[in-house]
mmCIF file of C-alpha atoms and ligand atoms in Angstrom:
data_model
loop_
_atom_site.group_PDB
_atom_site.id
_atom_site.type_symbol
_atom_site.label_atom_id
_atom_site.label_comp_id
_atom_site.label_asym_id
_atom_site.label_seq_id
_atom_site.Cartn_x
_atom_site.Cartn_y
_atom_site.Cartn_z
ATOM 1 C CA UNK A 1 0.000 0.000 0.000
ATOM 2 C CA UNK A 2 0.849 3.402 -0.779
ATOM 3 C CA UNK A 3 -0.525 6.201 -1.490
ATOM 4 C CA UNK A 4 -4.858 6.671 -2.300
ATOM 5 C CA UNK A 5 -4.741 5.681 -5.833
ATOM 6 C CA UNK A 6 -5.752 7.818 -8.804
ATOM 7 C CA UNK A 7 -7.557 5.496 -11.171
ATOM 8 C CA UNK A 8 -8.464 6.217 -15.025
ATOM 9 C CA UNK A 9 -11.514 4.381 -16.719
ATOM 10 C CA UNK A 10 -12.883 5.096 -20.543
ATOM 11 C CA UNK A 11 -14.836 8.490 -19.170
ATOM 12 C CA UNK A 12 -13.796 9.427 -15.020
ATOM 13 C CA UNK A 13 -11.227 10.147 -13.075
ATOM 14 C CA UNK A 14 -11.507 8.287 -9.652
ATOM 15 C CA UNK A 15 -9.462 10.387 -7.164
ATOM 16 C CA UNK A 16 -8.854 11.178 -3.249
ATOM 17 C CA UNK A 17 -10.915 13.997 -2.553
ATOM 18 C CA UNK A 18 -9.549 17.370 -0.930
ATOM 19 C CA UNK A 19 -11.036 19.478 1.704
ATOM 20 C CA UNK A 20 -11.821 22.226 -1.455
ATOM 21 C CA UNK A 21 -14.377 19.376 -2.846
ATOM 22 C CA UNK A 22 -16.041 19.921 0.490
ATOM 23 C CA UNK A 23 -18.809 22.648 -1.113
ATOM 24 C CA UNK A 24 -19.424 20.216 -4.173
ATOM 25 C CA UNK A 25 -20.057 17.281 -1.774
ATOM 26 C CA UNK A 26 -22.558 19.150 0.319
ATOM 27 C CA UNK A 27 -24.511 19.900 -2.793
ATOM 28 C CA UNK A 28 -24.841 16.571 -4.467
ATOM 29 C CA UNK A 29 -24.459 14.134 -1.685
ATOM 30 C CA UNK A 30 -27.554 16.915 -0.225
ATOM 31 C CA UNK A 31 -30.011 15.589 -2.238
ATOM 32 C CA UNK A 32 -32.736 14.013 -0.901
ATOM 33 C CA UNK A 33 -32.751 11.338 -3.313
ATOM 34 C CA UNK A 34 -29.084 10.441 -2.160
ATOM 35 C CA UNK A 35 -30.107 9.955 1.567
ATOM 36 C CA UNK A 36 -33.151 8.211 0.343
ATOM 37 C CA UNK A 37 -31.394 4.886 -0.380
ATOM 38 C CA UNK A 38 -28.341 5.256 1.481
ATOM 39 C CA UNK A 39 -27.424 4.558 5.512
ATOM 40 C CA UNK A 40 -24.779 6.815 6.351
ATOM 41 C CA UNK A 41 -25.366 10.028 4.453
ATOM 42 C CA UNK A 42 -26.595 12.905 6.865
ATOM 43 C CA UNK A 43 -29.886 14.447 5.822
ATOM 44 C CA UNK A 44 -30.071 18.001 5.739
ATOM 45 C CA UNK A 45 -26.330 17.669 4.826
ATOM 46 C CA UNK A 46 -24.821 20.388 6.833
ATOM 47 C CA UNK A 47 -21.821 22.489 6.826
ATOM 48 C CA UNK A 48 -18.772 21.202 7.496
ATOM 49 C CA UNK A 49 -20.325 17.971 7.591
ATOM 50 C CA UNK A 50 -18.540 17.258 3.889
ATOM 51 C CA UNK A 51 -15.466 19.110 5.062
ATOM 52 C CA UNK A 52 -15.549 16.696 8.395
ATOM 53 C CA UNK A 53 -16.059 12.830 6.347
ATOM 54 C CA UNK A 54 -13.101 14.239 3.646
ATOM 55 C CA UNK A 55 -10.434 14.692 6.465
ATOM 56 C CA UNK A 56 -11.320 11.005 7.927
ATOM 57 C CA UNK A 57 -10.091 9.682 4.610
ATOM 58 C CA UNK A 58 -6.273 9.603 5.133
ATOM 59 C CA UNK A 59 -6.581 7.522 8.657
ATOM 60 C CA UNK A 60 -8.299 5.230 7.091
ATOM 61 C CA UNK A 61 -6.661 4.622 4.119
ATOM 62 C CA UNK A 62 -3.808 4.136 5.591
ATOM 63 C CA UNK A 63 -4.844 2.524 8.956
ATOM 64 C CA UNK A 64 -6.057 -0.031 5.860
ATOM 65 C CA UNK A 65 -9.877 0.637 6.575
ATOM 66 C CA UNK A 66 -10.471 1.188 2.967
ATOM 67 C CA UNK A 67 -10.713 4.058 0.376
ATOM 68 C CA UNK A 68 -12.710 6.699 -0.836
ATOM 69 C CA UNK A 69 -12.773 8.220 -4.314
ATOM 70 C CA UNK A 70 -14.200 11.332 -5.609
ATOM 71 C CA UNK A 71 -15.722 10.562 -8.860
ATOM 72 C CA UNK A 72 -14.791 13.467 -12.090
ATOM 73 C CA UNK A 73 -15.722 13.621 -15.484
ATOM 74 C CA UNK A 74 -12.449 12.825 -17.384
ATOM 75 C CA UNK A 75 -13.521 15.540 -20.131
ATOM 76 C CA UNK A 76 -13.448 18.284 -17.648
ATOM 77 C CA UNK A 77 -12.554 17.935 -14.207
ATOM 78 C CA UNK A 78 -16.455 17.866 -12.844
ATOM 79 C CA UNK A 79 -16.469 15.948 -9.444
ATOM 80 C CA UNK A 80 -19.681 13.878 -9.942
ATOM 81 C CA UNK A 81 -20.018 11.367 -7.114
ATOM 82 C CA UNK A 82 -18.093 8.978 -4.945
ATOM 83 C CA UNK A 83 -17.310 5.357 -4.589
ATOM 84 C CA UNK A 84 -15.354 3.661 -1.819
ATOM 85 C CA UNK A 85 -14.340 0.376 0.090
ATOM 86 C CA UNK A 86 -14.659 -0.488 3.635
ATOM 87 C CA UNK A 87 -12.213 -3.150 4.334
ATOM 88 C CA UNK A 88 -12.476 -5.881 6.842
ATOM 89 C CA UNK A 89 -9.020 -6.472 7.109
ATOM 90 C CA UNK A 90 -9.414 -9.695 9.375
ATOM 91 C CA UNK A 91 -11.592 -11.625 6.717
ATOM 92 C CA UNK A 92 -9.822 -9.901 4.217
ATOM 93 C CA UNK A 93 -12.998 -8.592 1.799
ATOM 94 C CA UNK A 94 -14.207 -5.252 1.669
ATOM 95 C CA UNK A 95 -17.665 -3.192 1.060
ATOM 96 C CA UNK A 96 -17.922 -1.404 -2.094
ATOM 97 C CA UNK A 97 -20.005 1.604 -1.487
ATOM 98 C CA UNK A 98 -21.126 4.696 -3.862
ATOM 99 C CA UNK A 99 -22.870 7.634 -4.754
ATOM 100 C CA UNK A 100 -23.569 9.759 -7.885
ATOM 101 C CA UNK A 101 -25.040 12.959 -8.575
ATOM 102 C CA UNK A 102 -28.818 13.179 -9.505
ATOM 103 C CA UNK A 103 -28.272 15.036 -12.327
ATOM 104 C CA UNK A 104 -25.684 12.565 -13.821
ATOM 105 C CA UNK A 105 -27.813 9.092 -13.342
ATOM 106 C CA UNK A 106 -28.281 6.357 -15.650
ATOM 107 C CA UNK A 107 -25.070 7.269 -17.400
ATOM 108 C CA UNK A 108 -23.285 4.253 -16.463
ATOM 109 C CA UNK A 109 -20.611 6.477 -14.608
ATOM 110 C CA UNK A 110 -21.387 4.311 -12.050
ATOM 111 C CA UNK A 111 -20.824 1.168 -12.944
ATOM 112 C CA UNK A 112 -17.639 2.313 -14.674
ATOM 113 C CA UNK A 113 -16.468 3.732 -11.380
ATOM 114 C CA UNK A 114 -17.482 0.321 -9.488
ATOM 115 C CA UNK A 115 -16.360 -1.621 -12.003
ATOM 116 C CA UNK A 116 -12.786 -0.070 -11.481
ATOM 117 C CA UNK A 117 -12.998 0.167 -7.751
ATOM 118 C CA UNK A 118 -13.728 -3.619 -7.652
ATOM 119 C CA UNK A 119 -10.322 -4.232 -9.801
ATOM 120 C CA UNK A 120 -8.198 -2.096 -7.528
ATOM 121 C CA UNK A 121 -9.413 -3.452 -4.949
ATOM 122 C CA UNK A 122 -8.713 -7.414 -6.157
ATOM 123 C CA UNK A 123 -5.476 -6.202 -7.769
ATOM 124 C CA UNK A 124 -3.861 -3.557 -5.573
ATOM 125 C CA UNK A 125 -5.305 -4.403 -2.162
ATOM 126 C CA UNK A 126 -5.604 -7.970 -2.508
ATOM 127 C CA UNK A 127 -9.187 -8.258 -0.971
ATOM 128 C CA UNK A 128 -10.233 -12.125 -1.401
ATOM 129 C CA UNK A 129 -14.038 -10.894 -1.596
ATOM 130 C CA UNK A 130 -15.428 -7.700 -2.720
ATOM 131 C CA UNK A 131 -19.608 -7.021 -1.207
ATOM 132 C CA UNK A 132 -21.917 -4.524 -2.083
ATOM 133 C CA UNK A 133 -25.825 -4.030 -0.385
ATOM 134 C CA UNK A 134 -28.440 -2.205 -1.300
ATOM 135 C CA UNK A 135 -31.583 -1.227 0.296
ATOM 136 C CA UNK A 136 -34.854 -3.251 -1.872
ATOM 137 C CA UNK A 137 -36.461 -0.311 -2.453
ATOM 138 C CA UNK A 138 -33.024 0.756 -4.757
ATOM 139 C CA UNK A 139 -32.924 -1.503 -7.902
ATOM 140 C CA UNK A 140 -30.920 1.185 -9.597
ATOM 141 C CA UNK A 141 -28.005 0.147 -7.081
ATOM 142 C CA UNK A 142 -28.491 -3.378 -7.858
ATOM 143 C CA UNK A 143 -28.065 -3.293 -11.263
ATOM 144 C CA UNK A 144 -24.967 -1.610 -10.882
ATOM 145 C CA UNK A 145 -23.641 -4.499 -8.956
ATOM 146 C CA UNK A 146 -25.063 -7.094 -11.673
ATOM 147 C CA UNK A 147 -23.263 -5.119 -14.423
ATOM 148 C CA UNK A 148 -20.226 -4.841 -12.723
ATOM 149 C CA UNK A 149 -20.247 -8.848 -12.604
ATOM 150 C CA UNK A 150 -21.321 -9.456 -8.463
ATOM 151 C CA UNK A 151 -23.619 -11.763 -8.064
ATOM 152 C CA UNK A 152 -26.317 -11.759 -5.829
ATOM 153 C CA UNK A 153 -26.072 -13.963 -2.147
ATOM 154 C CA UNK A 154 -28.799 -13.537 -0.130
ATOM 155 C CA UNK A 155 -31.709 -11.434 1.141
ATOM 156 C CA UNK A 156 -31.742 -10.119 5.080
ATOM 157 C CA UNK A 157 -35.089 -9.608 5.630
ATOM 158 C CA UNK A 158 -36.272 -6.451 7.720
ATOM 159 C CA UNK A 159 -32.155 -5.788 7.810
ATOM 160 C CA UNK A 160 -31.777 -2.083 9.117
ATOM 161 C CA UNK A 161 -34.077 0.514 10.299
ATOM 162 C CA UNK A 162 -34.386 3.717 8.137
ATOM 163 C CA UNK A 163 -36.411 6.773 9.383
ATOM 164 C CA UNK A 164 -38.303 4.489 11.649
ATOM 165 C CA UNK A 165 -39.050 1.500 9.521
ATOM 166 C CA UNK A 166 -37.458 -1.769 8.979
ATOM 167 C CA UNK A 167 -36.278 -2.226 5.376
ATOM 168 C CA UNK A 168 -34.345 -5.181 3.683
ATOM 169 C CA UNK A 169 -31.330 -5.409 2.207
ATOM 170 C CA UNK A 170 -29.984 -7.523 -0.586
ATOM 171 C CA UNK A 171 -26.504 -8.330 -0.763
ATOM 172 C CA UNK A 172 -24.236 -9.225 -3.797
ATOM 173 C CA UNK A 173 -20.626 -10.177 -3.722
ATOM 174 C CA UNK A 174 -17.816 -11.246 -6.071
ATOM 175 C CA UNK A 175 -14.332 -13.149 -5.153
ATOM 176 C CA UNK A 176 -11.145 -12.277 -6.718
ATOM 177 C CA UNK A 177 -11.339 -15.756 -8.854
ATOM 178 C CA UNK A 178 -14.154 -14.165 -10.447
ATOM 179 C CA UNK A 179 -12.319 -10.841 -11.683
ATOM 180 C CA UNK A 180 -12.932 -10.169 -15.254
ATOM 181 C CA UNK A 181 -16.190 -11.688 -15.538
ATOM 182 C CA UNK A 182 -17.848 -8.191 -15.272
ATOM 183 C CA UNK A 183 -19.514 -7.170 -18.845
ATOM 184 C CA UNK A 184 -18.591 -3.558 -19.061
ATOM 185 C CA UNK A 185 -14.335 -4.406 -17.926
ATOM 186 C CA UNK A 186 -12.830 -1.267 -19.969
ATOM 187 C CA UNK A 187 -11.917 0.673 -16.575
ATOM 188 C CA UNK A 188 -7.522 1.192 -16.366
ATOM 189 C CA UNK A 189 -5.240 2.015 -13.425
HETATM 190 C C1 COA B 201 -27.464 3.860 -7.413
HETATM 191 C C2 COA B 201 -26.710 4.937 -8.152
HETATM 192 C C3 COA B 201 -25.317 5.109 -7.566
HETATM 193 C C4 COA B 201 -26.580 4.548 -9.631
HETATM 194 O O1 COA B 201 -25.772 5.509 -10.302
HETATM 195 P P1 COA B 201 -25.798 5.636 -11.897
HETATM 196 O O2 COA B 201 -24.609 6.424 -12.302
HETATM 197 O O3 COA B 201 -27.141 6.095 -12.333
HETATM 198 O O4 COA B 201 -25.617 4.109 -12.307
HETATM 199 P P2 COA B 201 -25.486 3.487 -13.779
HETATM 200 O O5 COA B 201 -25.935 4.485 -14.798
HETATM 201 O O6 COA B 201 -24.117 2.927 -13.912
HETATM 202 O O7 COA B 201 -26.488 2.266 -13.706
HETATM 203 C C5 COA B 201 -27.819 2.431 -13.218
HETATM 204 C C6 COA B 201 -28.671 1.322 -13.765
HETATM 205 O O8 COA B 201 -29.868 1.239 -12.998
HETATM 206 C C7 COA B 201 -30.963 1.287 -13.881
HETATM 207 N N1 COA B 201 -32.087 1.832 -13.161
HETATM 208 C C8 COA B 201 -32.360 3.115 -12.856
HETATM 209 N N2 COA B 201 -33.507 3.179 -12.163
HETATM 210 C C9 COA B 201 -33.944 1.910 -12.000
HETATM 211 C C10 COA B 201 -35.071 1.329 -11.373
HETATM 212 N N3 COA B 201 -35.984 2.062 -10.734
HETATM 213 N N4 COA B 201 -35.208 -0.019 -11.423
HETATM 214 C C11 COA B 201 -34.300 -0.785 -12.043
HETATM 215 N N5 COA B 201 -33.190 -0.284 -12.666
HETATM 216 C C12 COA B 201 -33.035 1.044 -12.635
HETATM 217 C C13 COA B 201 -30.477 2.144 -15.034
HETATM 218 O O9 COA B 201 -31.304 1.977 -16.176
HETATM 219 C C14 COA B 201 -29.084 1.553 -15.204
HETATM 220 O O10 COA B 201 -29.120 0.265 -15.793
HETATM 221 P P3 COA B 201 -28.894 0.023 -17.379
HETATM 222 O O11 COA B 201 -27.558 0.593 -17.721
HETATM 223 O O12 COA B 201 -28.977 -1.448 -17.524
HETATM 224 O O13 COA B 201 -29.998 0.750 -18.096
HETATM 225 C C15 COA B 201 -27.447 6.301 -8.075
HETATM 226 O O14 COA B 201 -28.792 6.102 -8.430
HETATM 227 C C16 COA B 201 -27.377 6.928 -6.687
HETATM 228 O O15 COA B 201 -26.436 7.644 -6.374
HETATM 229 N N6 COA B 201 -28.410 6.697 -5.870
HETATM 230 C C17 COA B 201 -28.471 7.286 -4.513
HETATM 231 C C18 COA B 201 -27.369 6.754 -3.616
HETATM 232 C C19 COA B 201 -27.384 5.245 -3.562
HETATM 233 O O16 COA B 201 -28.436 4.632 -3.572
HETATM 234 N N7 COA B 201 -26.188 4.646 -3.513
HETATM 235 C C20 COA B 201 -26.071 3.205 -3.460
HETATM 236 C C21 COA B 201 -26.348 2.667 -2.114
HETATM 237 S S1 COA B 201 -26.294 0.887 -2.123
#
């Protein structure tokens, strides 16, 4: 491990973030629709609150905990989302997580980012098992994972509670043996 990679694909950038992305953050990851589906992203997103989860970054990439990536348009710099892996170091898998900008949906910037995020981390990092879980009510999220070759493992039923009801989860997963069967592979470190 050594530094928080900068990663190419066909169309992004996938880069650390600074504490200047901070303002860019607030507004996209401050859309309702982004809390909607999501467990961890504050909602109203509040200053400092963007400028706050961008300095945790460093300690945990390297306290190996995992990596988080701004998302940019390779054509002009435009930070567009995020994607990141929590890493269980003990079981040696991580979580792929990620966000993108309403505006900038059904693109397939997503995918590409995962899709690259799931390579670095099988290739760099040498995670055994990559996961990924979205809420049911999200099948947007879940096709992400199915085009960026995971496979779906299991259903927890009535898995978390969001805003005070219980909502399930589905989880997908691939293993490093698996790498390359993804459909859309044209991401580059
Ligand atoms: C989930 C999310 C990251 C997808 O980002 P994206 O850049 O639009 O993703 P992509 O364009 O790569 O792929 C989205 C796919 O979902 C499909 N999709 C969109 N809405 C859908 C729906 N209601 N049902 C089923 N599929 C849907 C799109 O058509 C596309 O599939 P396709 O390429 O086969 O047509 C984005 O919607 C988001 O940020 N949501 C809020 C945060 C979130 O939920 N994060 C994930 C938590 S697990």
């Amino acid at each position: 491990m050594n530094h928080p990679p900068t990663i190419e694909t066909e169309r992004l950038v996938l880069r650390p973030f600074q504490i200047s992305d901070a303002p860019r953050v607030k507004e996209l990851a401050g859309a309702y629709e982004i809390y909607k589906t999501t467990l961890n992203i504050p909602h109203p997103y509040e200053d400092g609150m963007a400028e706050r989860w961008i300095s945790t970054h460093a300690a945990k990439f390297y306290g190996g905990d995992g990596v988080d990536l701004a998302i940019t348009l390779k054509a002009d710099g435009l930070l567009i989302g995020a994607v990141g892996l929590g890493a269980s170091p003990r079981h040696n898998r991580a979580e792929l997580g990620y966000w993108n900008g309403v505006p900038y949906w059904s693109n397939g910037y997503c995918t590409e980012a995962a899709i690259a995020m799931i390579r670095y981390g099988f290739r760099a990092m040498n995670y055994h098992k990559i996961t990924c879980t979205h809420m049911e009510c999200n099948p947007a999220s879940g096709r992400v994972m199915q085009k960026a070759g995971m496979h779906k493992e299991g259903t927890l039923v009535d898995h978390v509670i969001k805003d005070g009801e219980y909502h399930t989860m589905i989880v997908y997963g691939t293993l490093k043996d698996e790498e390359g069967a993804s459909t859309q592979d044209h991401s580059s470190t």
